[in-house]
PDB file of C-alpha atoms in Angstrom:
ATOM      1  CA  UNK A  20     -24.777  44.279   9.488  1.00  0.00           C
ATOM      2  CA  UNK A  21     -25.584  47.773   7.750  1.00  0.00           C
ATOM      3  CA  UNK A  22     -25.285  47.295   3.802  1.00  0.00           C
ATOM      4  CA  UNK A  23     -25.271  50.695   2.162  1.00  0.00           C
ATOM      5  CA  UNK A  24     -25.767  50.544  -2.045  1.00  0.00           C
ATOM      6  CA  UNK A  25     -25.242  52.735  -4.453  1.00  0.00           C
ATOM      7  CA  UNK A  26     -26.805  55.668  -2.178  1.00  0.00           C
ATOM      8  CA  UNK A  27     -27.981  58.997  -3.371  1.00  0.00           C
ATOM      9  CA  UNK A  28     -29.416  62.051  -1.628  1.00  0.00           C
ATOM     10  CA  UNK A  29     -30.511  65.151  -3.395  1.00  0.00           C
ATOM     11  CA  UNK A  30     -32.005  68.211  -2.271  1.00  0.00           C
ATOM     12  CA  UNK A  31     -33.589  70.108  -4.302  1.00  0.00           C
ATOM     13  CA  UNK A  32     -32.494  70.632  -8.239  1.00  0.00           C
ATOM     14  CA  UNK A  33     -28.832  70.694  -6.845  1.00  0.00           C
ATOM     15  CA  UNK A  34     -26.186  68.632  -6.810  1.00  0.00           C
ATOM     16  CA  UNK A  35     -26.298  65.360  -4.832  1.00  0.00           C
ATOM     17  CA  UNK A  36     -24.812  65.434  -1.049  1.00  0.00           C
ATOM     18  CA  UNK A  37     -23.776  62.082  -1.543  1.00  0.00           C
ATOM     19  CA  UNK A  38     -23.158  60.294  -4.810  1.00  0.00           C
ATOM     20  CA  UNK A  39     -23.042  56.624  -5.381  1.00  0.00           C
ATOM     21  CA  UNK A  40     -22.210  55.862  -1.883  1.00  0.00           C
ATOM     22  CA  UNK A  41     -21.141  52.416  -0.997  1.00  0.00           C
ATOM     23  CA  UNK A  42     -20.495  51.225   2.783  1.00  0.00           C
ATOM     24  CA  UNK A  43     -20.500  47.917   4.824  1.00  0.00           C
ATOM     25  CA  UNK A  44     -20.334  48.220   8.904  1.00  0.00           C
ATOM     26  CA  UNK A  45     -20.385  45.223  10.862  1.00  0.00           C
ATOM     27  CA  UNK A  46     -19.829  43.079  13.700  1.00  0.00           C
ATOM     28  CA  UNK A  47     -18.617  45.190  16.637  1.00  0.00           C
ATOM     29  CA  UNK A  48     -16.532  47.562  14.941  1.00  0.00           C
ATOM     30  CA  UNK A  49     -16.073  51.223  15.727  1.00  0.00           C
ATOM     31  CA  UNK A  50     -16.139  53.361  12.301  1.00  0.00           C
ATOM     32  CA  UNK A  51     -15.760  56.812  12.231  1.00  0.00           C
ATOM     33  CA  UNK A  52     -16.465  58.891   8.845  1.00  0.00           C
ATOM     34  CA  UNK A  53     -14.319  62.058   8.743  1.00  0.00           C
ATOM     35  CA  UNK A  54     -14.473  64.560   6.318  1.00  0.00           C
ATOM     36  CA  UNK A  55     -14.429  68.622   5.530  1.00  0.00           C
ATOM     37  CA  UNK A  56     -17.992  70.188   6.752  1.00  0.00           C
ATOM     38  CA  UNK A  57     -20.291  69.635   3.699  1.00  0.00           C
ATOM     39  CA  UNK A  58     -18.752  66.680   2.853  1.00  0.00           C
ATOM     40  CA  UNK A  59     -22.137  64.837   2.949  1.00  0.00           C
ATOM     41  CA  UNK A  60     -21.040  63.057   7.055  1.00  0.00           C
ATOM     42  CA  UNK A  61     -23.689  64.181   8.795  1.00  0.00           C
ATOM     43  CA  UNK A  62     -26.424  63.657   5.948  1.00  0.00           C
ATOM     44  CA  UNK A  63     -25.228  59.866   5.596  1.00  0.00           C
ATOM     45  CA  UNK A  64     -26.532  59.197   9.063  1.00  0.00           C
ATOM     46  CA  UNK A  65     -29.592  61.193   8.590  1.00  0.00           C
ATOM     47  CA  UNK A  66     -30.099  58.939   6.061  1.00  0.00           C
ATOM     48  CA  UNK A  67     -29.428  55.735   8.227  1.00  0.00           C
ATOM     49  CA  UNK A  68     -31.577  56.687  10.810  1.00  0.00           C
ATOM     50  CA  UNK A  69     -34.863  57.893   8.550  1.00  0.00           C
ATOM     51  CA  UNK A  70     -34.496  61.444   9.037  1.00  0.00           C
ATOM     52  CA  UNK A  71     -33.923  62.201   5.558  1.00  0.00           C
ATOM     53  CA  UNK A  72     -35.607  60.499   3.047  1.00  0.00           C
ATOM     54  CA  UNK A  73     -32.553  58.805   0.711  1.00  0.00           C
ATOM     55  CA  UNK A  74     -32.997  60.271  -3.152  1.00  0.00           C
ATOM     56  CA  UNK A  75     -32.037  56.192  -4.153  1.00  0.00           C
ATOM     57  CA  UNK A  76     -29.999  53.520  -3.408  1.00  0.00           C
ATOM     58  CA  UNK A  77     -30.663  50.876  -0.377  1.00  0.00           C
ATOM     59  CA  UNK A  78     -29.612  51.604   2.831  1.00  0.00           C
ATOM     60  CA  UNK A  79     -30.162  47.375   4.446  1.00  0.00           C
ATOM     61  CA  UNK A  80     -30.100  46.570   8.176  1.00  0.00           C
ATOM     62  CA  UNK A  81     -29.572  43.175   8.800  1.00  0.00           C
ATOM     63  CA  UNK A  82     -31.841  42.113   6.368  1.00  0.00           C
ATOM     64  CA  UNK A  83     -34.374  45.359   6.770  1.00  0.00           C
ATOM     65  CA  UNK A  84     -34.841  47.427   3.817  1.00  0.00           C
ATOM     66  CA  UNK A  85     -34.861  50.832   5.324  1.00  0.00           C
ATOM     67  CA  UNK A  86     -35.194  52.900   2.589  1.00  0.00           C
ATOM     68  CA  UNK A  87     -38.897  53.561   1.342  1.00  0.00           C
ATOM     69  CA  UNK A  88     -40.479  52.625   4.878  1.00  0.00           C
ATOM     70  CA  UNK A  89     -43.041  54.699   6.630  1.00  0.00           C
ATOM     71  CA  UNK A  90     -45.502  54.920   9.496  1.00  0.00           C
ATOM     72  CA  UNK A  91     -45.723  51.876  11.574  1.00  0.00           C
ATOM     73  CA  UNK A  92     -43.028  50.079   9.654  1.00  0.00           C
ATOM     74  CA  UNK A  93     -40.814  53.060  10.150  1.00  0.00           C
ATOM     75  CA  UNK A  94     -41.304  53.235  13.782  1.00  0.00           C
ATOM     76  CA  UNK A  95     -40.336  49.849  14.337  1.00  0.00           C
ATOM     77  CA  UNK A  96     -37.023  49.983  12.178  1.00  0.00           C
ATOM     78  CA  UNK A  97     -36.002  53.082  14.434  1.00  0.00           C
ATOM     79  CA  UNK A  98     -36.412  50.919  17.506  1.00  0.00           C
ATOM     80  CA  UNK A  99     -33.383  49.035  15.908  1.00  0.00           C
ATOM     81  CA  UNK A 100     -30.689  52.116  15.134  1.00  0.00           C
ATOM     82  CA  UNK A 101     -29.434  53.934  18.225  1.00  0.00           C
ATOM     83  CA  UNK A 102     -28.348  57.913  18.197  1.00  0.00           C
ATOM     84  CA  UNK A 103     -26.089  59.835  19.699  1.00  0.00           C
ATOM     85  CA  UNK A 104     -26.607  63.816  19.029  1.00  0.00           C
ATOM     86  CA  UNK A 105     -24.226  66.182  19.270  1.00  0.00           C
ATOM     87  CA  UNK A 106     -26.297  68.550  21.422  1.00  0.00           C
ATOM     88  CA  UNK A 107     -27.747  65.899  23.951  1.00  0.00           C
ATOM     89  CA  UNK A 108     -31.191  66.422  22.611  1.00  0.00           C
ATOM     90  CA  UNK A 109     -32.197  65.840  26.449  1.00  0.00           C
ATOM     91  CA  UNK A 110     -35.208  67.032  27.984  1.00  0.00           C
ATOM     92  CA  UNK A 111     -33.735  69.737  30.546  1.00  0.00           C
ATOM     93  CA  UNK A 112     -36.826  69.648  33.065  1.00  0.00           C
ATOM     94  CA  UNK A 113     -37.116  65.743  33.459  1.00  0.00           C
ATOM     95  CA  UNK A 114     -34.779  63.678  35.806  1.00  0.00           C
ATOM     96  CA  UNK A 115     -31.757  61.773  34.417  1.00  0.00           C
ATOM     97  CA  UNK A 116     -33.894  58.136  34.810  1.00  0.00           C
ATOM     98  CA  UNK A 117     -36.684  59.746  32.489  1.00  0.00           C
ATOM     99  CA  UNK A 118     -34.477  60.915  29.763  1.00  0.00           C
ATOM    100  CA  UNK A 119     -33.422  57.507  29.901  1.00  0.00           C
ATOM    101  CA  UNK A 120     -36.987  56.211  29.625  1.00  0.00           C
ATOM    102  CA  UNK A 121     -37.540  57.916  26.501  1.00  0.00           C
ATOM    103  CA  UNK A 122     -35.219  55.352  24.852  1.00  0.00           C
ATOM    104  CA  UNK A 123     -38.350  52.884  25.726  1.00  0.00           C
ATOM    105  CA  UNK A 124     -41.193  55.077  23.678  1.00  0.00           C
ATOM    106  CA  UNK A 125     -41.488  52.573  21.268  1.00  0.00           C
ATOM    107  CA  UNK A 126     -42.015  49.710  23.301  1.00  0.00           C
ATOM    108  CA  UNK A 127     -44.313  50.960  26.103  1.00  0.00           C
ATOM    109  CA  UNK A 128     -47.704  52.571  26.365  1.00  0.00           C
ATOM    110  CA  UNK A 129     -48.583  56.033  25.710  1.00  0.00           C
ATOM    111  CA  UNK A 130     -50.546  55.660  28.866  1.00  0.00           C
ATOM    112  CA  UNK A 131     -47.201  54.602  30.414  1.00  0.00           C
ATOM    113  CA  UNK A 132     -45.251  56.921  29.358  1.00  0.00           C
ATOM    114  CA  UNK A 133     -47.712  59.887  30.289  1.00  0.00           C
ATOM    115  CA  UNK A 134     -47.594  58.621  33.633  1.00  0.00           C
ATOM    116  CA  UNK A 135     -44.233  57.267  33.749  1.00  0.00           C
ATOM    117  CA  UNK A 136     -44.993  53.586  35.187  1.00  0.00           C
ATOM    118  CA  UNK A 137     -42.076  52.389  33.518  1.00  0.00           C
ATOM    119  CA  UNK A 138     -41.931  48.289  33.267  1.00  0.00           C
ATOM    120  CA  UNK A 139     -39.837  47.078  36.039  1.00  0.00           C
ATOM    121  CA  UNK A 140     -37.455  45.399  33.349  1.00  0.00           C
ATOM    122  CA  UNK A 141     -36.973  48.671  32.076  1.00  0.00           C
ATOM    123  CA  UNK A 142     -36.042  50.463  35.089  1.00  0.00           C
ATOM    124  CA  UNK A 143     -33.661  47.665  36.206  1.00  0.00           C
ATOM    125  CA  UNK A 144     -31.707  47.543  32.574  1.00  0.00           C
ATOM    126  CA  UNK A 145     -31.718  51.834  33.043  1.00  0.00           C
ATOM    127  CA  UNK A 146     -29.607  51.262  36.421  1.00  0.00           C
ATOM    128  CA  UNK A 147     -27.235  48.713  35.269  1.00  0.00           C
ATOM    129  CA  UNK A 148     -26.487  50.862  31.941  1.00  0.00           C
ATOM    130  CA  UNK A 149     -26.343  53.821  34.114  1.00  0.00           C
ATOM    131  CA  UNK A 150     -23.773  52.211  36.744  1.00  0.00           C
ATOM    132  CA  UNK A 151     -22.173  50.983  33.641  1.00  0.00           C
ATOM    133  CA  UNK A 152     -21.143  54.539  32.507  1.00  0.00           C
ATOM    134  CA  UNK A 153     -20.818  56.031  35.478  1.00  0.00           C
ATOM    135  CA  UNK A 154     -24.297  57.961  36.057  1.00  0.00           C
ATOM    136  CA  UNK A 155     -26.453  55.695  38.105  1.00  0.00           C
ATOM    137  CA  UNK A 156     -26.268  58.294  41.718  1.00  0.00           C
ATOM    138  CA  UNK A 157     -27.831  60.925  39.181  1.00  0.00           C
ATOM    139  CA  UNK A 158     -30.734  59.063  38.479  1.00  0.00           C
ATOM    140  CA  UNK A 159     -33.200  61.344  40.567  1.00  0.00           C
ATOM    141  CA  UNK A 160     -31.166  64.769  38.895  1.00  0.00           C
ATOM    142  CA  UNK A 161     -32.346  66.950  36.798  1.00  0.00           C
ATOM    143  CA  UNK A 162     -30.741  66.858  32.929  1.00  0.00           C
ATOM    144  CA  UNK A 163     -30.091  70.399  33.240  1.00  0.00           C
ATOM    145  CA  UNK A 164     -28.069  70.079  36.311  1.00  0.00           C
ATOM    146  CA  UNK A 165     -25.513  68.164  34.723  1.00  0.00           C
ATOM    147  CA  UNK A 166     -21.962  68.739  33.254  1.00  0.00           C
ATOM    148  CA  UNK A 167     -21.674  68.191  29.074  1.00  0.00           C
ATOM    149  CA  UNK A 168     -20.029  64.811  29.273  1.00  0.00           C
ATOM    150  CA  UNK A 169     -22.400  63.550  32.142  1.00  0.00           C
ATOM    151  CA  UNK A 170     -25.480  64.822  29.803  1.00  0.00           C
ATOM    152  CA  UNK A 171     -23.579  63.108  26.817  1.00  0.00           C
ATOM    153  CA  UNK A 172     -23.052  59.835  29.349  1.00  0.00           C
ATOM    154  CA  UNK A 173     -27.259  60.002  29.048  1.00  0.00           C
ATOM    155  CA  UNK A 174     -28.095  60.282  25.511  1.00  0.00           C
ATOM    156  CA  UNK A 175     -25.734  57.298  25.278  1.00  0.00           C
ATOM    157  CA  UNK A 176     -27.677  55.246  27.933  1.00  0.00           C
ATOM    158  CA  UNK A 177     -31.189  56.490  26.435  1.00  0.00           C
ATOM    159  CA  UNK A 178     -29.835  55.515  22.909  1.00  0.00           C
ATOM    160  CA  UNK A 179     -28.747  51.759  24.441  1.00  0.00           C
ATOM    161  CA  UNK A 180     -32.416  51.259  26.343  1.00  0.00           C
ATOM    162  CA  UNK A 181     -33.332  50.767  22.693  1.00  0.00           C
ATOM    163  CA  UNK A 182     -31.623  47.392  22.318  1.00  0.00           C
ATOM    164  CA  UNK A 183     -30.362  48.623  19.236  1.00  0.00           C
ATOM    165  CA  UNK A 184     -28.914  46.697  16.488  1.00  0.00           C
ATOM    166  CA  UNK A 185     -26.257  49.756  15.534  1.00  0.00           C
ATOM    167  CA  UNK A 186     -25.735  53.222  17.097  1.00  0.00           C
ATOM    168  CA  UNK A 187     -25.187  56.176  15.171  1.00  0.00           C
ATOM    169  CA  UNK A 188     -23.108  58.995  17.030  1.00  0.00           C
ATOM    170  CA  UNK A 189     -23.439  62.366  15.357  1.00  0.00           C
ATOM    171  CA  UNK A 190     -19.901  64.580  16.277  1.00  0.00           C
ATOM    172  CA  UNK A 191     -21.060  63.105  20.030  1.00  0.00           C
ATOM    173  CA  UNK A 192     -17.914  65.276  21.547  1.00  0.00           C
ATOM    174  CA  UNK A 193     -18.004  68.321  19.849  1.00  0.00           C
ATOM    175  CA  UNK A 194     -19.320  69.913  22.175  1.00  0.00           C
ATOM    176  CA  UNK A 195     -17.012  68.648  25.059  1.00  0.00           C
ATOM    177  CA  UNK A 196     -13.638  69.767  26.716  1.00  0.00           C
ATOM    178  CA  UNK A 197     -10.354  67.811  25.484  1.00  0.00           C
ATOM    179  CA  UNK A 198     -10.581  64.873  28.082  1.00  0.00           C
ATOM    180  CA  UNK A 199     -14.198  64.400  28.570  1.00  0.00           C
ATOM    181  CA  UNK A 200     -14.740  64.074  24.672  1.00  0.00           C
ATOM    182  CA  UNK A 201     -11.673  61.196  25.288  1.00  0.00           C
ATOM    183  CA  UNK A 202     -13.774  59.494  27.741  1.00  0.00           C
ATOM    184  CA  UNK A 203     -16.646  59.473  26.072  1.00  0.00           C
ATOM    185  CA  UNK A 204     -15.205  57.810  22.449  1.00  0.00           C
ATOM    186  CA  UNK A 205     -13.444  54.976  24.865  1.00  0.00           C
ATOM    187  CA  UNK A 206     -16.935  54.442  26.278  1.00  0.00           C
ATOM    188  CA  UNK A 207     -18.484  54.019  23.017  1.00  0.00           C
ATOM    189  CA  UNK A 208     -15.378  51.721  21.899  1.00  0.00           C
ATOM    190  CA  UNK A 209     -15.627  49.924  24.919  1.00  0.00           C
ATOM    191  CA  UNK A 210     -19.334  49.495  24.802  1.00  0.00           C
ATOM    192  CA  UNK A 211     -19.468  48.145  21.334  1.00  0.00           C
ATOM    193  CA  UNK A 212     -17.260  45.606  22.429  1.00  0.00           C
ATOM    194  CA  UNK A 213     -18.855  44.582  25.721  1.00  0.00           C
ATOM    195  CA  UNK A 214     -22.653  44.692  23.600  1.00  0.00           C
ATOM    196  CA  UNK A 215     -21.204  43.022  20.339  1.00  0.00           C
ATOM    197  CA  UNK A 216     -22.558  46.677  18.830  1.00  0.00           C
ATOM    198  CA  UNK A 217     -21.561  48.130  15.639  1.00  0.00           C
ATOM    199  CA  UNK A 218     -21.014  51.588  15.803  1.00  0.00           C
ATOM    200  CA  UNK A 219     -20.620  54.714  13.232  1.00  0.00           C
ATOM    201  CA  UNK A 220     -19.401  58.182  14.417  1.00  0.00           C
ATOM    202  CA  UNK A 221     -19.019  60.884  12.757  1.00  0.00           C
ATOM    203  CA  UNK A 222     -15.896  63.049  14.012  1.00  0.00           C
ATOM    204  CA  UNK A 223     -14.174  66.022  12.903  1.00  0.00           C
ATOM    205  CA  UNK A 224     -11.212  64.918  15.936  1.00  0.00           C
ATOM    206  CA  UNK A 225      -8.824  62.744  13.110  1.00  0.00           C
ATOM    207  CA  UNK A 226      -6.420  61.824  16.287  1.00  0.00           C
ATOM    208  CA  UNK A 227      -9.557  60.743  18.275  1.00  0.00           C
ATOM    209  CA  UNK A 228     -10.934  58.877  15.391  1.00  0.00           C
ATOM    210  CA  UNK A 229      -7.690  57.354  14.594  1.00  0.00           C
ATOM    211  CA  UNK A 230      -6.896  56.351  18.393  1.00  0.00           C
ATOM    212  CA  UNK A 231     -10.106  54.678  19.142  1.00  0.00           C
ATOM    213  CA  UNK A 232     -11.965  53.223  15.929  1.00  0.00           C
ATOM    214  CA  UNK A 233     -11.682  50.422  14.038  1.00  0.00           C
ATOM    215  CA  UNK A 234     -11.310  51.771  10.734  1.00  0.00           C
ATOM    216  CA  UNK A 235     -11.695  55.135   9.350  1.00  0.00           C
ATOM    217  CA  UNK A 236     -13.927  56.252   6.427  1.00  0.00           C
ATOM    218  CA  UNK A 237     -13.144  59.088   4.782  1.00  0.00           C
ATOM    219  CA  UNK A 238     -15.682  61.174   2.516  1.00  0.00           C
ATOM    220  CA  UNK A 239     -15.362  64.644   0.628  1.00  0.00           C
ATOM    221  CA  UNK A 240     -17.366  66.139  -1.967  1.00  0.00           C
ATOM    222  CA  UNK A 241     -20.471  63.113  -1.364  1.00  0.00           C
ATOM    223  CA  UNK A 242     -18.145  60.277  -1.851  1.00  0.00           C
ATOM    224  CA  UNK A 243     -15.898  57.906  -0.063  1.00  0.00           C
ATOM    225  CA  UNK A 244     -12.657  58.337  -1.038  1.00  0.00           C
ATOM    226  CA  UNK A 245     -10.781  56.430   1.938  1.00  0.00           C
ATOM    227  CA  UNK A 246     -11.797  53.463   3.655  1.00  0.00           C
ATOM    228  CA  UNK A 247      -9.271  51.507   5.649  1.00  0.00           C
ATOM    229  CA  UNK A 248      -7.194  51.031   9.078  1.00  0.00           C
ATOM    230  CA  UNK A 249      -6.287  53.953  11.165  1.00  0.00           C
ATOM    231  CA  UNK A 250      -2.459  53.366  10.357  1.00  0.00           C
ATOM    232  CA  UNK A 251      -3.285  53.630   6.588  1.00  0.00           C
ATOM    233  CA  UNK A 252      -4.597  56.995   6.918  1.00  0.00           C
ATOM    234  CA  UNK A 253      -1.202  58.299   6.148  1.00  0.00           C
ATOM    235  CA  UNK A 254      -0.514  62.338   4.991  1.00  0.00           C
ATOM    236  CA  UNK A 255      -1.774  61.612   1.119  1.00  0.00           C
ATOM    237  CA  UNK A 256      -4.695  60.204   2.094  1.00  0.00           C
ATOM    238  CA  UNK A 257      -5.345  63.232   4.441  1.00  0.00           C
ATOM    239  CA  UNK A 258      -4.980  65.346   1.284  1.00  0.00           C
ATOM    240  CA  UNK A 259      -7.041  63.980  -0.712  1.00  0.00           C
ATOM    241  CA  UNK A 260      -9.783  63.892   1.997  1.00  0.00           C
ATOM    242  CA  UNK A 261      -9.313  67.592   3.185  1.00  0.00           C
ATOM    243  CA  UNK A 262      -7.709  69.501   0.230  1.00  0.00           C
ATOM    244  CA  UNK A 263      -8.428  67.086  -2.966  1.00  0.00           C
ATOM    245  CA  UNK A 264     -10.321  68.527  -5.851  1.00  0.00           C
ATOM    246  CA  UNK A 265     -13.837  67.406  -7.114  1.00  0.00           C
ATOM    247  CA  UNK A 266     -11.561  65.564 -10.068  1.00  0.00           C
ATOM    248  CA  UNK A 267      -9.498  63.783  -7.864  1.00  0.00           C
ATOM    249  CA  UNK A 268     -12.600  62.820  -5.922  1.00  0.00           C
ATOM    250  CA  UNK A 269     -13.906  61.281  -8.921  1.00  0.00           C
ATOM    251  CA  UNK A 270     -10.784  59.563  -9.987  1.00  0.00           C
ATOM    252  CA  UNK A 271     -10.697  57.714  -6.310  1.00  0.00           C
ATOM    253  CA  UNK A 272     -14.279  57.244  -6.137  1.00  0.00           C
ATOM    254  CA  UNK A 273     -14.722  53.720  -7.767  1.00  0.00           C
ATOM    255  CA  UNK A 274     -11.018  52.458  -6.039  1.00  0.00           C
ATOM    256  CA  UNK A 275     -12.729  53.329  -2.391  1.00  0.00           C
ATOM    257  CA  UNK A 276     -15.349  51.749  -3.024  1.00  0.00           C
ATOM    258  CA  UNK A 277     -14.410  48.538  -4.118  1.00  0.00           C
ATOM    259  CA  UNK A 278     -12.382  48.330  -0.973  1.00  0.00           C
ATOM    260  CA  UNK A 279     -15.535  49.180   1.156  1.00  0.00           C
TER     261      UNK A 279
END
């Protein structure tokens, strides 16, 4: 379970990016957090996954304090969050099976890595995940030579070799054509549910966020100010979350998130 409390991140002298944020994900749910750009979406995972430093609050991964951790401690809680990028963030040159690989960096020898004698446990989980999504006959291919979705089909393998305890996806079909970015949010659906995975996306697509996740959080101005099914996100609730005013963000603050 991921326990967000009372979470703050600053930059700077400014205003916080997100203010008093307060989230629970868990089990296998899919949750998507939508929101205008700037709304504080993409910083939240940032956050999650020790990119950004949170300003305060406690960000809690089944039973991990996350917030405050570095070096050795830090690489071993990023062994436990999966991510998803919006841009691949594969390495063009190498094959398909060695992007993959570098899901296993924490885990393996630098030696091993250098010289790519990957454990045979690894390279047998890399083929069933790959068969599992539909990659596995591009093993031996190089990342470059691939289509977007087939590329994004690898950063979501590579992201799974982790074992991970949750997977982040950051806008993971942005960059995608109208049906391939439809594939690849039934995959991640479909995988949570098959790997008992918790999973948090963050979408701009409302109709693909409200046709395959769980529940829908919805965040403007820093805060949460909707948090429920994908039938409750009705046309108020829309308005509020892409035309309300920093008032009426603070007036539905504390209400959202009491119901998270």
């Amino acid at each position: 379970m991921l326990q967000i409390t009372d979470l703050v991140k600053r930059y700077g002298s400014g205003d916080p990016v997100l203010k008093n944020l307060d989230l629970t994900v868990e089990g296998e749910s899919v949750v998507s957090i939508i929101g205008s750009s700037g709304a504080g979406k993409s910083t939240l995972l940032r956050c999650i996954n020790k990119l950004v430093e949170p300003t305060s609050g406690s960000i809690e991964l089944n039973g991990l304090e996350l917030t405050g951790l570095h070096g050795s401690r830090l690489r071993e809680a990023r062994r436990r969050i999966g991510m998803v990028f919006q841009g691949f963030n594969l390495v063009d040159r190498l094959t398909v099976m060695e992007n993959v690989q570098s899901g296993r960096l924490g885990y393996i020898s630098t030696w091993a890595a250098v010289t790519r004698r990957y454990p045979k446990e690894d390279i047998r989980r890399a083929y069933e995940l790959m068969e599992r999504v539909g990659i596995a006959h591009y093993a031996n291919k190089r990342a470059d030579e691939l289509s977007g979705g087939e590329r994004q089909r690898v950063g979501v393998v590579r992201a799974l070799m982790q074992k991970p305890e949750i997977l982040l996806a950051d806008e993971p079909t942005a960059s995608l054509d109208p049906k391939t970015s439809e594939q690849i949010m039934a995959l991640l659906r479909d995988l949570a549910r098959e790997l008992s995975l918790p999973v948090l996306i963050n979408i701009h697509n409302v109709n693909e966020a409200k046709q395959y996740t769980d529940r829908i959080v919805g965040m403007r101005y820093g805060r949460i100010i909707f948090d429920g099914l994908p039938g409750e996100l009705d046309e108020d609730a829309m308005e509020k979350i892409y035309s309300g005013s920093p008032a009426a963000d603070r007036a539905t603050a504390e209400p959202a998130r009491q119901a998270s």
